[in-house]
Amino acid sequence: MSEYQIETKCIQSGWHPRRGEPRVLPIYQSTTFKYDTSDQMGRLFDLEDSGYFYTRLQNPTNDAVAEKICELEGGVAAMLTSSGQAANYYAVFNICEAGDHMICSSAVYGGTFNLFSATVKKQGIDCTFIDPDASAEEIAAAFRPNTKVLFAETVANPALVVLDIEKFANVAHEHGVPLIVDNTFPTPINCRPIEWGADIVTHSTTKYMDGHAMCVGGCIVDSGNFDWDKYADKFPGLTQPDPTYHGIVYTEKFGKGAYITKATAQIMRDLGSIQSPQNAFLLNVGLETLHLRVARHCENAAKVAEFLDGNDKVAWVNYAGLPENKYHVLAQKYMPNGTCGVISFGLKGGREVSVGFMDKLKLIAIVTHVADARTCVLHPASHTHRQMTEEQLKEAGVAPDLIRLSVGIENAGDIIADLAQALETI
């Protein structure tokens, strides 16, 4: 559906019913699928035919939703995962193995930071964290001969750093590695990283894509643009025979679909972090209104940011929509229609005052979640980033007094009134 605008793709992409089939995407709530002969199923296991035989690998409901997200991002292939964490892990582990090295922006979600700093390290993959505002030369200095991936977030959670995608993509490509970008906060409605040079895009679909705090999920989208064969020695998993599939070479057999095919047939086969068809169905319902909700989130966030910026009890506000924000120019380049509905700010008096303020909110809830229809708030240093040291918090752009406010799609006046009454208690 490349000829259609993104609003139409939100509704029409993915599921294409034929004569007599349901107009609405059905839930294929089945673990397994029937075939008439043993040979038919054997060919599926050998990757000689396409089709469905076990939901851990593929499911029609999941594939329809993955196709929709793929079209929204402008990729060639995509797969759903059970969570955004699984998506980021699979995206990296699909091309990294023990003895390899990766580079990651230090301004990422706390769970992602821990995943790459601790968990993958136990698997023999070393990670170097860099300042997302570093120069191209400083980023290049972090590369090693065994570096396989450069990873970052388009809008960092919760530091709200706006990534210079072109700069990161250029450095990655100069060193023969792909740029993987987590595009959860802007969504493809506000930013399409592939158009700026990103090779692989990940999402926590739990956030704006679902939009209603109902379903945990993730997605990986491959642009199909990275030439794995050009750097065949770096990526043997894709360019050399896979003994678990009778010596298939993914790039030879599947071309631009090699990366996602390997991630599905090999990584998902062995690790199994599949999204349930029920969750994929509900995710699709959220995607159908994504273009409407994201615009409202941004509209409300702009009003809330202006209110906070003008309040004398607020020490600072970080929102790229404000003209004086250090990332305003980058945001205008990559996300001219807005970044997201998340604002970070701090109050005069420091950490304890910020935490106390949150307890006085009435409409706005303190929850771990972010980026759904309801306005919510969190103190990252005490919650999502609690496992990080003071030094790591500083590297990630998480100040001790930082409050992460996820502005919902309620009436903006009601949101502001709740903030105002809580501020009056300070």
Coordinates of C-alpha atoms in Angstrom, one line a residue:
M1 CA 0.0 0.0 0.0
S2 CA 2.9 2.3 -0.7
E3 CA 0.8 4.7 -2.7
Y4 CA -1.4 5.5 0.3
Q5 CA -0.8 8.1 3.1
I6 CA 0.2 6.9 6.5
E7 CA -3.3 7.6 8.0
T8 CA -4.8 5.2 5.5
K9 CA -2.1 2.6 6.2
C10 CA -3.0 2.7 9.9
I11 CA -6.4 1.4 9.1
Q12 CA -6.1 -0.5 5.9
S13 CA -2.6 -2.1 5.9
G14 CA -1.8 -5.6 7.1
W15 CA -5.1 -7.5 6.7
H16 CA -6.4 -7.9 3.2
P17 CA -9.6 -10.0 3.2
R18 CA -10.6 -12.0 0.2
R19 CA -14.1 -12.9 -0.9
G20 CA -16.2 -14.0 2.0
E21 CA -13.4 -13.5 4.6
P22 CA -13.9 -11.3 7.8
R23 CA -13.6 -7.6 7.1
V24 CA -11.9 -7.2 10.5
L25 CA -8.7 -9.0 11.3
P26 CA -9.6 -12.3 13.0
I27 CA -7.8 -13.8 15.9
Y28 CA -6.1 -17.0 14.8
Q29 CA -6.2 -18.5 18.3
S30 CA -4.5 -21.7 17.5
T31 CA -1.1 -23.1 18.4
T32 CA -0.9 -25.3 15.3
F33 CA -2.1 -25.6 11.7
K34 CA -3.2 -28.7 9.7
Y35 CA -1.6 -30.0 6.5
D36 CA -2.6 -32.9 4.2
T37 CA 0.7 -34.6 3.8
S38 CA 3.9 -35.1 5.7
D39 CA 5.9 -33.6 2.9
Q40 CA 4.0 -30.4 3.0
M41 CA 4.9 -29.9 6.6
G42 CA 8.5 -31.0 6.1
R43 CA 9.0 -28.3 3.5
L44 CA 7.9 -25.7 6.0
F45 CA 10.4 -26.9 8.5
D46 CA 13.1 -26.8 5.8
L47 CA 12.1 -23.2 4.9
E48 CA 11.3 -24.4 1.4
D49 CA 7.7 -23.2 1.5
S50 CA 6.1 -20.3 3.3
G51 CA 3.1 -21.0 5.6
Y52 CA 2.0 -21.6 9.2
F53 CA 2.7 -24.7 11.3
Y54 CA 3.3 -23.5 14.8
T55 CA 2.4 -20.1 16.4
R56 CA 5.8 -19.8 18.2
L57 CA 7.3 -19.1 14.8
Q58 CA 4.4 -17.5 12.9
N59 CA 0.7 -16.8 13.2
P60 CA -1.6 -15.1 10.6
T61 CA -2.9 -12.5 13.1
N62 CA 0.6 -11.6 14.2
D63 CA 1.9 -11.4 10.6
A64 CA -0.9 -9.1 9.5
V65 CA -0.1 -6.7 12.3
A66 CA 3.7 -6.9 11.7
E67 CA 3.0 -6.1 8.0
K68 CA 1.0 -3.0 9.0
I69 CA 3.9 -1.7 11.2
C70 CA 6.3 -2.6 8.5
E71 CA 4.4 -0.4 6.0
L72 CA 4.1 2.4 8.5
E73 CA 7.9 2.4 8.9
G74 CA 8.7 1.9 5.2
G75 CA 10.5 -1.4 5.8
V76 CA 10.6 -4.7 3.8
A77 CA 9.9 -7.2 6.6
A78 CA 8.9 -7.2 10.3
M79 CA 8.2 -9.5 13.2
L80 CA 6.3 -9.1 16.5
T81 CA 7.8 -10.0 19.8
S82 CA 6.3 -10.5 23.3
S83 CA 7.7 -7.1 24.5
G84 CA 9.8 -4.1 23.5
Q85 CA 12.7 -5.6 25.6
A86 CA 12.5 -8.8 23.5
A87 CA 12.5 -6.7 20.3
N88 CA 15.7 -4.9 21.3
Y89 CA 17.3 -8.1 22.4
Y90 CA 16.4 -10.0 19.3
A91 CA 17.4 -7.2 17.0
V92 CA 20.9 -7.2 18.5
F93 CA 21.3 -10.9 19.2
N94 CA 20.3 -11.7 15.6
I95 CA 23.7 -10.4 14.4
C96 CA 25.9 -10.4 17.6
E97 CA 27.4 -13.4 19.4
A98 CA 29.9 -14.1 22.1
G99 CA 33.1 -12.2 21.4
D100 CA 31.4 -9.3 19.6
H101 CA 31.0 -5.7 20.6
M102 CA 28.2 -3.2 20.2
I103 CA 27.9 0.6 20.8
C104 CA 24.8 2.1 22.4
S105 CA 23.7 5.6 23.2
S106 CA 23.8 6.2 27.0
A107 CA 20.5 8.0 26.9
V108 CA 18.2 5.0 26.6
Y109 CA 15.4 3.4 28.7
G110 CA 16.8 2.0 32.0
G111 CA 15.7 -1.6 31.1
T112 CA 17.5 -1.3 27.7
F113 CA 20.6 0.1 29.5
N114 CA 20.7 -2.9 31.9
L115 CA 20.0 -5.3 29.0
F116 CA 23.1 -4.2 27.1
S117 CA 25.4 -3.4 30.1
A118 CA 24.7 -6.5 32.1
T119 CA 22.7 -9.3 30.5
V120 CA 24.2 -9.5 27.0
K121 CA 27.6 -9.0 28.7
K122 CA 27.0 -12.3 30.4
Q123 CA 26.6 -13.8 26.9
G124 CA 30.0 -12.5 25.8
I125 CA 28.8 -9.4 24.0
D126 CA 30.5 -6.2 25.2
C127 CA 28.8 -2.8 25.0
T128 CA 30.3 0.6 25.0
F129 CA 28.0 3.5 25.9
I130 CA 28.4 6.9 24.3
D131 CA 26.9 10.3 24.7
P132 CA 24.2 10.7 22.1
D133 CA 25.3 14.3 21.6
A134 CA 28.9 13.2 20.8
S135 CA 30.5 14.3 17.6
A136 CA 30.8 11.9 14.7
E137 CA 34.5 11.6 15.5
E138 CA 33.8 10.8 19.1
I139 CA 31.3 8.1 18.1
A140 CA 33.8 6.7 15.6
A141 CA 36.4 6.4 18.3
A142 CA 34.3 3.9 20.2
F143 CA 34.4 1.4 17.3
R144 CA 36.5 -1.8 17.4
P145 CA 37.3 -4.4 14.8
N146 CA 34.6 -6.6 16.3
T147 CA 31.8 -4.0 16.6
K148 CA 28.6 -5.2 15.0
V149 CA 25.9 -2.7 15.9
L150 CA 25.2 0.9 16.7
F151 CA 22.1 1.3 18.8
A152 CA 20.1 4.4 19.9
E153 CA 16.6 5.7 20.6
T154 CA 15.0 8.4 18.4
V155 CA 13.6 10.2 21.5
A156 CA 15.3 8.8 24.6
N157 CA 13.2 7.6 27.5
P158 CA 13.1 9.5 29.8
A159 CA 15.9 12.0 29.0
L160 CA 14.0 13.1 25.8
V161 CA 17.3 13.5 23.9
V162 CA 16.4 13.8 20.2
L163 CA 18.8 11.6 18.1
D164 CA 20.7 13.0 15.1
I165 CA 19.8 10.0 13.0
E166 CA 21.8 11.0 10.0
K167 CA 24.9 11.5 12.0
F168 CA 24.6 8.1 13.7
A169 CA 23.7 6.4 10.4
N170 CA 26.7 7.8 8.6
V171 CA 29.1 6.8 11.3
A172 CA 27.6 3.3 11.4
H173 CA 27.8 2.8 7.7
E174 CA 31.4 4.2 7.5
H175 CA 32.3 1.3 9.8
G176 CA 30.3 -1.3 8.0
V177 CA 27.6 -1.9 10.7
P178 CA 23.8 -1.3 10.8
L179 CA 22.2 1.4 12.9
I180 CA 19.4 0.0 15.0
V181 CA 16.9 2.7 16.3
D182 CA 14.2 2.3 18.9
N183 CA 11.4 4.5 17.6
T184 CA 8.9 3.8 20.4
F185 CA 8.2 7.4 21.5
P186 CA 7.7 9.2 18.1
T187 CA 6.1 6.2 16.4
P188 CA 6.2 6.3 12.5
I189 CA 3.5 8.9 12.7
N190 CA 6.1 11.5 13.8
C191 CA 9.4 10.0 12.7
R192 CA 10.4 7.4 10.1
P193 CA 14.1 6.6 10.9
I194 CA 14.6 4.5 7.8
E195 CA 14.2 7.6 5.6
W196 CA 17.1 9.1 7.5
G197 CA 19.4 6.1 7.2
A198 CA 18.5 3.8 10.0
D199 CA 18.7 0.1 9.0
I200 CA 16.5 -1.6 11.6
V201 CA 13.8 -0.1 13.7
T202 CA 12.4 -1.5 16.9
H203 CA 9.3 -0.6 19.0
S204 CA 7.8 -1.3 22.3
T205 CA 4.3 -1.6 20.9
T206 CA 3.1 -1.5 24.6
K207 CA 3.3 2.3 24.4
Y208 CA 1.6 4.6 21.8
M209 CA 0.9 1.8 19.3
D210 CA -1.3 -0.1 21.7
G211 CA -2.3 3.2 23.3
H212 CA -4.6 1.8 26.0
A213 CA -2.2 0.1 28.4
M214 CA -3.7 -3.3 27.6
C215 CA -1.0 -5.4 25.9
V216 CA 2.7 -5.8 26.3
G217 CA 4.4 -6.3 22.9
G218 CA 7.3 -5.4 20.6
C219 CA 8.2 -5.2 16.9
I220 CA 11.3 -5.3 14.8
V221 CA 11.3 -3.8 11.3
D222 CA 14.1 -4.3 8.7
S223 CA 14.6 -1.6 6.1
G224 CA 16.2 -4.2 3.7
N225 CA 18.9 -1.6 2.9
F226 CA 21.9 -2.9 4.8
D227 CA 24.2 -5.0 2.5
W228 CA 25.1 -8.0 4.8
D229 CA 27.0 -9.7 2.0
K230 CA 29.3 -6.7 1.6
Y231 CA 30.5 -7.3 5.1
A232 CA 30.1 -11.1 5.0
D233 CA 32.9 -11.8 7.5
K234 CA 31.3 -9.6 10.1
F235 CA 27.9 -11.3 9.9
P236 CA 28.4 -15.0 9.4
G237 CA 25.0 -15.8 10.9
L238 CA 23.4 -14.3 7.8
T239 CA 26.0 -14.9 5.1
Q240 CA 27.3 -18.4 6.0
P241 CA 25.4 -21.8 6.1
D242 CA 23.1 -22.4 9.0
P243 CA 23.6 -26.0 10.1
T244 CA 20.3 -26.0 11.9
Y245 CA 18.5 -25.6 8.6
H246 CA 20.6 -28.0 6.4
G247 CA 23.1 -25.3 5.4
I248 CA 20.8 -22.5 4.3
V249 CA 22.5 -19.2 3.7
Y250 CA 19.9 -16.5 4.6
T251 CA 21.2 -13.7 2.3
E252 CA 21.3 -16.1 -0.6
K253 CA 17.9 -17.6 -0.2
F254 CA 15.9 -14.7 1.2
G255 CA 17.6 -11.6 -0.1
K256 CA 16.2 -8.5 1.5
G257 CA 14.1 -10.7 3.8
A258 CA 17.2 -12.4 5.3
Y259 CA 17.4 -10.5 8.6
I260 CA 13.8 -11.0 9.6
T261 CA 13.7 -14.6 8.3
K262 CA 16.7 -15.5 10.5
A263 CA 15.2 -13.7 13.5
T264 CA 12.0 -15.7 13.1
A265 CA 13.3 -19.1 12.0
Q266 CA 16.3 -19.2 14.4
I267 CA 16.1 -16.7 17.3
M268 CA 12.3 -17.0 17.8
R269 CA 12.4 -20.7 17.3
D270 CA 15.0 -21.1 20.1
L271 CA 14.0 -18.4 22.5
G272 CA 10.2 -18.2 21.9
S273 CA 9.3 -14.6 22.9
I274 CA 6.3 -14.6 20.7
Q275 CA 3.4 -12.1 21.0
S276 CA 0.1 -13.8 21.6
P277 CA -2.5 -13.6 18.7
Q278 CA -5.0 -12.0 21.2
N279 CA -2.5 -9.2 22.0
A280 CA -1.7 -8.7 18.4
F281 CA -5.4 -8.3 17.6
L282 CA -5.7 -5.6 20.3
L283 CA -2.5 -4.0 19.1
N284 CA -4.1 -3.7 15.7
V285 CA -7.1 -2.0 17.2
G286 CA -4.8 0.6 18.7
L287 CA -2.9 1.1 15.4
E288 CA -6.1 2.0 13.6
T289 CA -6.3 5.2 15.7
L290 CA -2.6 5.9 16.1
H291 CA -2.5 8.8 13.7
L292 CA -5.4 10.5 15.6
R293 CA -4.0 9.8 19.1
V294 CA -0.4 10.8 18.5
A295 CA -1.5 14.2 17.3
R296 CA -3.6 14.8 20.4
H297 CA -0.8 13.6 22.7
C298 CA 1.5 16.2 21.1
E299 CA -1.1 19.0 21.2
N300 CA -1.8 18.4 24.9
A301 CA 1.9 18.0 25.7
A302 CA 2.7 21.4 24.1
K303 CA 0.1 23.1 26.3
V304 CA 1.3 21.4 29.4
A305 CA 5.0 22.2 28.7
E306 CA 4.1 25.8 28.2
F307 CA 2.3 25.8 31.6
L308 CA 5.2 24.2 33.4
D309 CA 7.7 26.4 31.8
G310 CA 5.9 29.5 33.1
N311 CA 5.4 28.2 36.7
D312 CA 7.8 29.7 39.2
K313 CA 8.0 26.5 41.2
V314 CA 9.3 24.6 38.3
A315 CA 13.1 24.6 38.0
W316 CA 13.4 23.3 34.5
V317 CA 11.4 21.7 31.6
N318 CA 12.7 19.4 28.9
Y319 CA 10.4 19.2 25.9
A320 CA 11.7 19.6 22.3
G321 CA 8.6 21.4 21.3
L322 CA 9.7 24.5 23.3
P323 CA 11.6 26.9 21.1
E324 CA 14.4 27.3 23.6
N325 CA 15.0 23.6 24.1
K326 CA 18.4 22.4 23.0
Y327 CA 16.9 19.7 20.8
H328 CA 14.3 21.9 19.2
V329 CA 16.2 22.3 15.9
L330 CA 16.8 18.6 15.6
A331 CA 13.2 17.9 16.4
Q332 CA 12.1 20.3 13.7
K333 CA 14.3 18.4 11.2
Y334 CA 13.3 14.8 12.1
M335 CA 9.8 15.3 13.7
P336 CA 8.3 18.5 12.4
N337 CA 4.8 17.4 13.6
G338 CA 5.9 16.8 17.1
T339 CA 8.0 14.4 19.1
C340 CA 5.7 12.6 21.5
G341 CA 3.5 13.3 24.5
V342 CA 6.2 12.8 27.2
I343 CA 7.7 15.8 29.1
S344 CA 10.4 15.7 31.7
F345 CA 10.8 18.4 34.4
G346 CA 12.2 19.1 37.8
L347 CA 11.0 21.3 40.7
K348 CA 12.8 23.8 42.8
G349 CA 14.0 22.1 45.9
G350 CA 15.3 18.9 44.3
R351 CA 14.4 15.3 44.5
E352 CA 12.4 15.1 47.6
V353 CA 10.2 18.0 46.5
S354 CA 9.6 16.4 43.1
V355 CA 8.6 13.1 44.7
G356 CA 6.3 14.8 47.2
F357 CA 4.6 16.7 44.4
M358 CA 3.7 13.5 42.6
D359 CA 1.9 12.2 45.7
K360 CA -0.4 15.2 45.6
L361 CA -1.7 14.5 42.1
K362 CA -5.3 13.4 41.8
L363 CA -6.2 12.9 38.1
I364 CA -2.7 12.0 37.1
A365 CA -1.6 8.5 38.2
I366 CA 1.8 7.3 39.4
V367 CA 2.4 4.2 37.2
T368 CA 5.3 2.4 35.7
H369 CA 3.8 2.7 32.2
V370 CA 4.1 5.6 29.8
A371 CA 2.6 6.7 26.5
D372 CA -1.0 5.6 26.7
A373 CA -4.3 7.4 26.6
R374 CA -4.2 8.3 30.3
T375 CA -1.9 10.9 31.7
C376 CA 0.6 9.4 34.1
V377 CA 3.8 10.3 36.0
L378 CA 6.9 8.6 37.2
H379 CA 10.2 9.4 39.0
P380 CA 12.8 7.4 37.0
A381 CA 15.6 7.6 39.5
S382 CA 13.3 5.9 42.1
H383 CA 11.5 3.6 39.6
T384 CA 12.5 2.6 36.1
H385 CA 16.2 3.5 36.5
R386 CA 16.4 2.5 40.2
Q387 CA 19.1 -0.2 39.5
M388 CA 21.5 2.4 38.0
T389 CA 24.3 4.1 39.8
E390 CA 24.5 7.8 40.2
E391 CA 27.2 7.9 37.5
Q392 CA 25.0 5.8 35.2
L393 CA 22.0 8.0 35.9
K394 CA 24.1 11.1 34.9
E395 CA 25.2 9.4 31.7
A396 CA 21.7 8.5 30.8
G397 CA 20.5 12.1 31.4
V398 CA 18.4 11.2 34.4
A399 CA 18.6 13.9 37.0
P400 CA 17.7 13.1 40.6
D401 CA 14.8 15.5 40.4
L402 CA 13.6 14.4 37.0
I403 CA 9.8 13.7 36.7
R404 CA 8.6 11.9 33.6
L405 CA 5.1 13.1 32.7
S406 CA 3.3 11.2 30.0
V407 CA 0.6 13.5 28.8
G408 CA -2.6 11.7 27.8
I409 CA -5.5 12.6 25.5
E410 CA -7.9 13.9 28.2
N411 CA -8.9 17.5 28.2
A412 CA -5.7 19.6 28.4
G413 CA -7.3 22.0 30.9
D414 CA -8.1 19.2 33.3
I415 CA -4.5 17.9 33.1
I416 CA -3.1 21.4 33.8
A417 CA -5.5 22.0 36.7
D418 CA -4.3 18.8 38.4
L419 CA -0.7 19.9 38.0
A420 CA -1.5 23.4 39.3
Q421 CA -3.2 22.1 42.5
A422 CA -0.3 19.8 43.2
L423 CA 2.2 22.6 42.7
E424 CA 0.2 24.8 45.1
T425 CA 0.9 22.3 47.9
I426 CA 4.7 22.9 47.7

